[in-house]
Amino acid sequence: MAWTEAKLIAEAILEGFERHYRLFREITAHAQTRFESADWPAVQVAARERISFYDRRVGETVDLLRREFHLRDPSDFLWRRIKVEYLRLLPQLNQPELAETFYNSVFCRLFDRHYYNNSYIFVWPLISTEHLEAEIPIFRPYYPARDGFVRVIVNILRDAGFRRPFRDRRRDLRCLLLAIRQRFPANRAIQQNFQLAMLCAPFYRNKAAYLIGKAINGADQIPFAIAILNDEARGLYVDTLLTGEDEISDIFSFSRAYFMMDTEVPAAVVDFLRPLMPRKGKAELYTAIGLQKFGKAEFYRDFLKHLRYSSDEFVVAPGIRGMVMCVFTLPSFPFVFKVIKDRFPPPKEMTRETVKEKYLMVKLHDRVGRMADSWEYSHVAFPLERFSSALREMLETECPDSLDVNGDQLIIKHLYIERRMTPLNLYLHTADEEEIRHAIGEYGDAIRQLAAANIFPGDFLFKNFGVTRQDRVVFYDYDEICYLTDCNFRAIPEAPYPEMELSEEVWYSVGPNDIFPEEFETFLLTDPRIRRVFRELHSDLLDPSWWRERQAHIHAGYLEDVFPYPSDRRFRLVRDDCPLHRV
């Protein structure tokens, strides 16, 4: 009887997963229609809805199991058999790694068990995915040495499967040929295996589509991406060609929203991408294509491996300590761990649930390359001996309600994990004039792009922004974040008497949502070098009318363009002396 019940339960869990991935693929596959019809509001709605699909399907499966099988308490005998029966079903899938994670989520939701120490679930993957790419091709090969670049480019654009026509295919062809000639050495020897490998399905995000591929020449694999936009009046057009690891990594950044990319075999897509961006792990790449729950599970596995092969201590993260979060890091591991404090000192007026809501808001929102993504975890076990005394004192003082000691492990009941960055205030402290100019330019651009996405950071202090490995400035402190359209931007009224300007008390009323951009200069730009550069590059951010104009754009339904590549990479005028038969 137990074996029969175990088999039925395993099948029910698998049915829940298959329903999840079927619906996930349906909303993802419609990305092409949304892109080609320029239905940008629908693009944003679909991106938000897809993130919540996983938890909904897990909840539905849990409800079914409780209703049909009356599961209340875990039985060692039963669940060991369920796991065996489930494992037998996985080889029939093209997403077995995702199905294992779904099983884990269902079990933990059923019994509130914690995955860090549980023999009933798949802590480590048991089904290989390496054979799947051979069975279901995910990329197409093209041979420029045989067919010529002109024909190859024409075929690549045709094979992408767009239904909406290109507004000027000849112009796009010229732009791509010129970019190839400029960015690839003309004297490079062509090896026998020279080819372009293109992933079959385009990647969609926001208002753009990307064709991702690699040039294979001998042992070299050079990544590239063709960015395609929609001129809503005249058709599609190629906006740029991006090449090299850094430029491709930028569009797959942890500070951007998840791609819509339809695939039957996600493991094969990730295996294709990994050599192109070797500094990104599987967890980040799965997350980039919208499979953040598996990315989260894969990240935890990477973390366990790193703990096993390292011995440094967890320490308090560098920078000014925040009023809402305790932040710590492991120096040898490029991430930070953020724990909500038990109490917030004045002037903070919020609850733990409010902070969680802010982080969820960021998760569901378009991050436009300017807000760090985070993985949210519950009940994570850390080796207690690896915590520095200063860190342990900080945690025990600031957030004891989030801690539990179990033998030699410190259990943190709830935390967020993000990519580690250099706090902007620390970066500016040691920066030279050129670095200051670049960083302040990036800082202002981050504020502008967040505003374009209807995000107001709330707290503009430099300590709340970080500098990435590629010198981009990204916002990462979300407790004061809100929608730009919820703010009331005002100019400071003229004082009725000159003496009042010297008073510590303001002479005008201030509402709860009132923002006075003129004050940014007083509180932020105390360093004359930084003030000079900011006023030169971003003085309009101190004007309330600039902010009100952004609000008007948002209310009018206008979705601004925010490109994940520099403006000088965009195709504009193309010389007529780039013949189509030469590259």
XYZ file of C-alpha atoms in Angstrom, residues 150 177 578-583:
8
model
C 26.137 38.647 -46.329
C 29.004 44.134 -41.793
C 30.865 49.525 -46.775
C 30.156 47.225 -49.736
C 27.963 44.240 -49.084
C 30.346 41.797 -50.710
C 33.374 42.574 -48.530
C 34.084 41.840 -44.866
